[in-house]
């Protein structure tokens, strides 16, 4: 375990550093001097020691620190109004969000924040957890369908709403929406999303949140996170160790290939949502 308050040169040398410094970055962006000093020390050490493999490389992590940068990347790679804090992955406040229905509601927010169009998606969220060439689909509860009108702003914590055991009333579909048949998830689309983002970011440890439009069947990427929780992913440590060993042997792969689409891995889900098969292999 690295002590970020002590010189790294005194703690090394390191063959590989597995890090999750997004919280420190978020604190530094909020003018926390201690966090900023720790980040500067970390980045300087990496520059001085190019022989140390860093998982994941910091340039990709930088692109995910601010949500507006993340969404610009998504627009560039995919081309296809929820208000969120600008900083992602920085603690509880990064999950505080709201659905705004009218112009008056916009006046309630402290800037800066990021706005997305809200897509009705049948209260189903697909969380893609990426571990290098291996990825899993976890089905989670999500916000129910909302419709334009003059109702009051709906505030929520996205982490609480989408917990595996969430019982939030915001995840319960209204009677008129319960009979609608939801589009079936296509593992080939998930595979392309994972492959594309790994190539764009040069990262192995990613969490990608995806919803499917209930009306059009189009896919929406609503968030991308570095080194996510991997909650509910089976045999996590086994997959992580395999990835670390692989990267020690092959630190800079020439290309990232799509996982064959005719192989299988299970999709893991909560008891409230029927289990599906993602159609993609971990091997």
Short mmCIF file of C-alpha atoms in Angstrom, two decimals:
data_model
loop_
_atom_site.label_atom_id
_atom_site.label_comp_id
_atom_site.label_asym_id
_atom_site.label_seq_id
_atom_site.Cartn_x
_atom_site.Cartn_y
_atom_site.Cartn_z
CA UNK A 1 0.00 0.00 0.00
CA UNK A 2 1.46 3.35 -1.08
CA UNK A 3 1.44 6.21 1.42
CA UNK A 4 0.47 9.27 -0.62
CA UNK A 5 1.70 11.54 2.19
CA UNK A 6 5.29 10.27 1.98
CA UNK A 7 7.83 10.52 -0.87
CA UNK A 8 7.28 7.72 -3.38
CA UNK A 9 11.01 7.39 -4.10
CA UNK A 10 11.45 6.22 -0.50
CA UNK A 11 8.77 3.54 -0.98
CA UNK A 12 9.79 2.17 -4.39
CA UNK A 13 10.88 0.87 -6.73
CA UNK A 14 7.59 -0.34 -8.20
CA UNK A 15 7.10 -2.70 -11.14
CA UNK A 16 3.41 -1.83 -11.37
CA UNK A 17 1.17 0.68 -9.62
CA UNK A 18 -2.54 -0.10 -9.38
CA UNK A 19 -4.23 3.12 -8.35
CA UNK A 20 -7.57 4.79 -7.75
CA UNK A 21 -6.64 8.45 -7.46
CA UNK A 22 -9.88 9.90 -8.82
CA UNK A 23 -10.98 10.99 -5.34
CA UNK A 24 -7.70 12.84 -4.84
CA UNK A 25 -8.10 14.52 -8.22
CA UNK A 26 -11.63 15.61 -7.32
CA UNK A 27 -10.39 17.04 -4.02
CA UNK A 28 -7.57 18.85 -5.80
CA UNK A 29 -10.04 20.37 -8.27
CA UNK A 30 -11.92 21.68 -5.22
CA UNK A 31 -8.80 23.50 -4.02
CA UNK A 32 -7.67 20.93 -1.46
CA UNK A 33 -3.95 21.71 -1.13
CA UNK A 34 -3.06 18.39 0.52
CA UNK A 35 -4.68 16.42 -2.31
CA UNK A 36 -3.05 18.65 -4.93
CA UNK A 37 0.38 18.03 -3.39
CA UNK A 38 -0.21 14.28 -3.35
CA UNK A 39 -1.28 14.31 -7.00
CA UNK A 40 1.75 16.37 -8.03
CA UNK A 41 4.06 13.97 -6.21
CA UNK A 42 2.37 10.98 -7.87
CA UNK A 43 2.53 12.45 -11.38
CA UNK A 44 6.16 13.53 -10.96
CA UNK A 45 7.15 10.05 -9.81
CA UNK A 46 5.50 8.48 -12.85
CA UNK A 47 7.31 10.89 -15.19
CA UNK A 48 10.64 10.06 -13.54
CA UNK A 49 10.03 6.30 -13.69
CA UNK A 50 8.66 5.35 -17.12
CA UNK A 51 9.70 1.76 -16.40
CA UNK A 52 6.86 1.52 -13.84
CA UNK A 53 3.61 0.37 -15.43
CA UNK A 54 0.64 2.39 -14.20
CA UNK A 55 -2.86 0.94 -14.27
CA UNK A 56 -4.60 2.86 -15.59
CA UNK A 57 -2.51 5.45 -17.45
CA UNK A 58 -3.27 8.95 -16.20
CA UNK A 59 -4.14 10.60 -19.56
CA UNK A 60 -7.26 8.42 -19.80
CA UNK A 61 -8.15 9.06 -16.17
CA UNK A 62 -7.85 12.82 -16.77
CA UNK A 63 -10.50 12.61 -19.51
CA UNK A 64 -12.98 11.13 -17.03
CA UNK A 65 -12.47 13.62 -14.20
CA UNK A 66 -14.91 16.20 -15.58
CA UNK A 67 -18.20 15.01 -16.98
CA UNK A 68 -18.28 17.62 -19.74
CA UNK A 69 -14.96 16.20 -21.01
CA UNK A 70 -16.35 12.68 -20.81
CA UNK A 71 -19.45 13.59 -22.82
CA UNK A 72 -17.36 15.40 -25.44
CA UNK A 73 -15.37 12.18 -25.85
CA UNK A 74 -18.58 10.17 -26.19
CA UNK A 75 -19.91 12.53 -28.86
CA UNK A 76 -16.66 12.18 -30.80
CA UNK A 77 -16.62 8.39 -30.60
CA UNK A 78 -20.30 7.49 -30.92
CA UNK A 79 -22.34 10.42 -32.29
CA UNK A 80 -25.60 9.09 -30.93
CA UNK A 81 -32.22 17.04 -19.04
CA UNK A 82 -30.43 15.27 -16.32
CA UNK A 83 -28.36 17.78 -14.27
CA UNK A 84 -25.15 16.44 -12.70
CA UNK A 85 -22.15 17.90 -10.90
CA UNK A 86 -19.25 18.53 -13.29
CA UNK A 87 -16.78 16.40 -11.31
CA UNK A 88 -17.22 12.63 -11.63
CA UNK A 89 -15.99 9.92 -9.25
CA UNK A 90 -15.26 12.40 -6.50
CA UNK A 91 -17.41 11.20 -3.62
CA UNK A 92 -21.04 11.47 -2.53
CA UNK A 93 -21.63 14.85 -4.17
CA UNK A 94 -20.79 13.39 -7.59
CA UNK A 95 -23.94 11.22 -7.32
CA UNK A 96 -26.33 14.03 -6.39
CA UNK A 97 -28.54 14.64 -9.43
CA UNK A 98 -31.95 15.87 -10.47
CA UNK A 99 -34.52 15.58 -13.25
CA UNK A 100 -35.72 19.03 -14.33
CA UNK A 101 -39.05 19.48 -16.10
CA UNK A 102 -39.19 23.20 -16.80
CA UNK A 103 -37.13 26.38 -17.07
CA UNK A 104 -37.94 27.44 -13.53
CA UNK A 105 -36.34 24.26 -12.21
CA UNK A 106 -33.02 25.20 -13.79
CA UNK A 107 -32.73 28.19 -11.47
CA UNK A 108 -32.41 25.87 -8.47
CA UNK A 109 -28.94 24.61 -9.41
CA UNK A 110 -25.50 25.71 -8.36
CA UNK A 111 -23.17 26.06 -11.32
CA UNK A 112 -21.15 24.55 -12.80
CA UNK A 113 -23.14 21.43 -13.59
CA UNK A 114 -23.72 19.22 -16.62
CA UNK A 115 -27.12 18.65 -18.26
CA UNK A 116 -28.24 15.60 -20.25
CA UNK A 117 -31.54 14.90 -21.96
CA UNK A 118 -33.54 12.35 -19.98
CA UNK A 119 -34.36 9.16 -21.90
CA UNK A 120 -37.19 6.91 -20.75
CA UNK A 121 -35.59 3.49 -20.37
CA UNK A 122 -38.05 1.36 -18.42
CA UNK A 123 -36.21 1.75 -15.08
CA UNK A 124 -33.40 -0.57 -16.25
CA UNK A 125 -29.71 0.35 -16.10
CA UNK A 126 -26.98 -1.78 -17.68
CA UNK A 127 -23.65 -1.45 -15.90
CA UNK A 128 -20.72 -2.69 -17.99
CA UNK A 129 -17.78 -3.56 -15.74
CA UNK A 130 -14.55 -3.84 -17.73
CA UNK A 131 -11.42 -5.70 -16.61
CA UNK A 132 -9.16 -5.51 -19.64
CA UNK A 133 -10.42 -8.00 -22.24
CA UNK A 134 -13.01 -9.32 -19.78
CA UNK A 135 -16.28 -7.52 -19.15
CA UNK A 136 -19.54 -8.19 -17.37
CA UNK A 137 -23.06 -6.83 -17.65
CA UNK A 138 -24.85 -6.12 -14.39
CA UNK A 139 -28.54 -5.18 -14.61
CA UNK A 140 -29.61 -2.66 -12.00
CA UNK A 141 -32.72 -0.64 -11.10
CA UNK A 142 -32.86 2.85 -12.53
CA UNK A 143 -35.18 5.85 -12.70
CA UNK A 144 -38.72 5.19 -13.83
CA UNK A 145 -40.15 6.88 -16.92
CA UNK A 146 -40.88 10.59 -16.68
CA UNK A 147 -42.85 12.79 -19.05
CA UNK A 148 -42.66 16.49 -19.84
CA UNK A 149 -44.86 18.72 -17.71
CA UNK A 150 -44.93 21.31 -14.98
CA UNK A 151 -44.12 18.99 -12.10
CA UNK A 152 -41.50 19.80 -9.51
CA UNK A 153 -37.84 18.89 -9.90
CA UNK A 154 -37.00 15.33 -8.82
CA UNK A 155 -33.80 15.11 -6.76
CA UNK A 156 -32.00 11.81 -6.28
CA UNK A 157 -28.71 10.15 -5.47
CA UNK A 158 -27.80 7.94 -8.42
CA UNK A 159 -25.78 5.56 -6.25
CA UNK A 160 -28.76 4.88 -3.97
CA UNK A 161 -31.29 4.61 -6.80
CA UNK A 162 -29.23 2.03 -8.70
CA UNK A 163 -28.12 -0.16 -5.80
CA UNK A 164 -28.78 -3.85 -6.31
CA UNK A 165 -31.25 -3.86 -3.41
CA UNK A 166 -32.79 -0.45 -4.13
CA UNK A 167 -36.41 -0.02 -3.08
CA UNK A 168 -36.66 3.61 -4.06
CA UNK A 169 -40.11 4.65 -5.32
CA UNK A 170 -38.26 6.41 -8.15
CA UNK A 171 -37.44 2.98 -9.63
CA UNK A 172 -41.04 1.74 -9.62
CA UNK A 173 -42.73 2.07 -13.01
CA UNK A 174 -46.14 3.73 -13.13
CA UNK A 175 -49.03 1.35 -13.98
CA UNK A 176 -49.31 2.75 -17.50
CA UNK A 177 -45.67 1.86 -18.25
CA UNK A 178 -45.62 -1.66 -16.81
CA UNK A 179 -47.17 -3.30 -19.85
CA UNK A 180 -44.66 -1.83 -22.31
CA UNK A 181 -42.22 -4.38 -23.71
CA UNK A 182 -38.64 -3.23 -23.28
CA UNK A 183 -36.08 -3.56 -26.09
CA UNK A 184 -33.82 -6.58 -25.60
CA UNK A 185 -30.21 -5.76 -24.89
CA UNK A 186 -27.82 -6.61 -27.74
CA UNK A 187 -24.46 -7.95 -26.51
CA UNK A 188 -22.82 -6.97 -29.80
CA UNK A 189 -23.63 -3.32 -29.09
CA UNK A 190 -22.25 -3.58 -25.56
CA UNK A 191 -19.12 -5.17 -26.99
CA UNK A 192 -18.60 -2.30 -29.43
CA UNK A 193 -19.09 0.24 -26.63
CA UNK A 194 -16.49 -1.47 -24.43
CA UNK A 195 -13.99 -1.85 -27.27
CA UNK A 196 -14.41 1.72 -28.48
CA UNK A 197 -13.96 3.27 -25.05
CA UNK A 198 -10.96 1.12 -24.17
CA UNK A 199 -9.32 2.24 -27.40
CA UNK A 200 -10.20 5.90 -26.83
CA UNK A 201 -8.95 5.97 -23.24
CA UNK A 202 -6.22 3.31 -23.33
CA UNK A 203 -7.64 1.96 -20.09
CA UNK A 204 -8.41 -1.49 -18.68
CA UNK A 205 -10.50 -0.69 -15.59
CA UNK A 206 -13.76 0.96 -16.58
CA UNK A 207 -17.37 1.20 -15.50
CA UNK A 208 -19.81 2.19 -18.24
CA UNK A 209 -23.48 2.94 -17.53
CA UNK A 210 -25.83 2.32 -20.45
CA UNK A 211 -29.59 2.73 -20.90
CA UNK A 212 -31.78 1.70 -23.84
CA UNK A 213 -34.49 4.09 -25.05
CA UNK A 214 -37.85 2.42 -24.42
CA UNK A 215 -39.33 3.93 -27.59
CA UNK A 216 -36.52 3.84 -30.16
CA UNK A 217 -34.27 1.04 -28.88
CA UNK A 218 -31.27 3.37 -29.18
CA UNK A 219 -28.46 3.04 -26.65
CA UNK A 220 -27.36 5.91 -24.40
CA UNK A 221 -24.07 6.00 -22.50
CA UNK A 222 -24.84 8.07 -19.44
CA UNK A 223 -21.61 7.74 -17.45
CA UNK A 224 -18.07 6.38 -17.64
CA UNK A 225 -15.91 5.85 -14.54
CA UNK A 226 -12.32 4.87 -13.90
CA UNK A 227 -11.77 1.84 -11.63
CA UNK A 228 -15.42 1.33 -10.60
CA UNK A 229 -16.66 -0.67 -7.62
CA UNK A 230 -17.19 -3.93 -9.59
CA UNK A 231 -20.06 -4.63 -7.21
CA UNK A 232 -21.65 -8.05 -7.94
CA UNK A 233 -18.90 -9.11 -10.38
CA UNK A 234 -18.05 -12.75 -9.56
CA UNK A 235 -14.46 -13.87 -8.96
CA UNK A 236 -13.29 -10.28 -9.10
CA UNK A 237 -9.86 -10.82 -7.54
CA UNK A 238 -9.15 -13.74 -9.87
CA UNK A 239 -9.90 -11.61 -12.94
CA UNK A 240 -7.95 -8.65 -11.55
CA UNK A 241 -4.86 -10.73 -10.78
CA UNK A 242 -5.01 -12.29 -14.27
CA UNK A 243 -5.14 -8.80 -15.77
CA UNK A 244 -2.21 -7.55 -13.69
CA UNK A 245 -0.08 -10.55 -14.66
CA UNK A 246 -1.01 -10.05 -18.32
CA UNK A 247 -0.06 -6.37 -18.20
CA UNK A 248 3.27 -7.15 -16.54
CA UNK A 249 4.07 -9.43 -19.48
CA UNK A 250 2.47 -7.21 -22.14
CA UNK A 251 2.29 -3.64 -20.81
CA UNK A 252 1.50 -1.99 -24.15
CA UNK A 253 -0.79 -4.12 -26.33
CA UNK A 254 -0.69 -3.15 -30.01
CA UNK A 255 -4.46 -3.18 -30.30
CA UNK A 256 -7.61 -3.99 -28.40
CA UNK A 257 -9.71 -6.63 -30.07
CA UNK A 258 -13.41 -7.20 -29.68
CA UNK A 259 -14.45 -10.26 -27.73
CA UNK A 260 -15.96 -12.85 -30.09
CA UNK A 261 -19.72 -12.35 -30.12
CA UNK A 262 -20.61 -16.02 -30.47
CA UNK A 263 -19.31 -16.90 -27.00
CA UNK A 264 -21.10 -16.58 -23.68
CA UNK A 265 -20.88 -14.98 -20.28
CA UNK A 266 -23.81 -14.55 -17.91
CA UNK A 267 -25.45 -11.25 -17.18
CA UNK A 268 -25.83 -10.73 -13.45
CA UNK A 269 -28.93 -9.00 -12.20
CA UNK A 270 -31.14 -8.26 -9.24
CA UNK A 271 -34.18 -10.30 -8.31
CA UNK A 272 -36.45 -7.53 -9.61
CA UNK A 273 -35.27 -7.81 -13.20
CA UNK A 274 -35.36 -11.07 -15.18
CA UNK A 275 -31.93 -12.48 -15.91
CA UNK A 276 -30.76 -12.33 -19.49
CA UNK A 277 -27.72 -13.77 -21.27
CA UNK A 278 -25.23 -11.18 -22.48
CA UNK A 279 -23.93 -13.47 -25.22
CA UNK A 280 -20.27 -12.60 -24.63
CA UNK A 281 -17.47 -14.80 -23.32
CA UNK A 282 -14.97 -13.87 -20.62
CA UNK A 283 -12.30 -16.08 -22.09
#
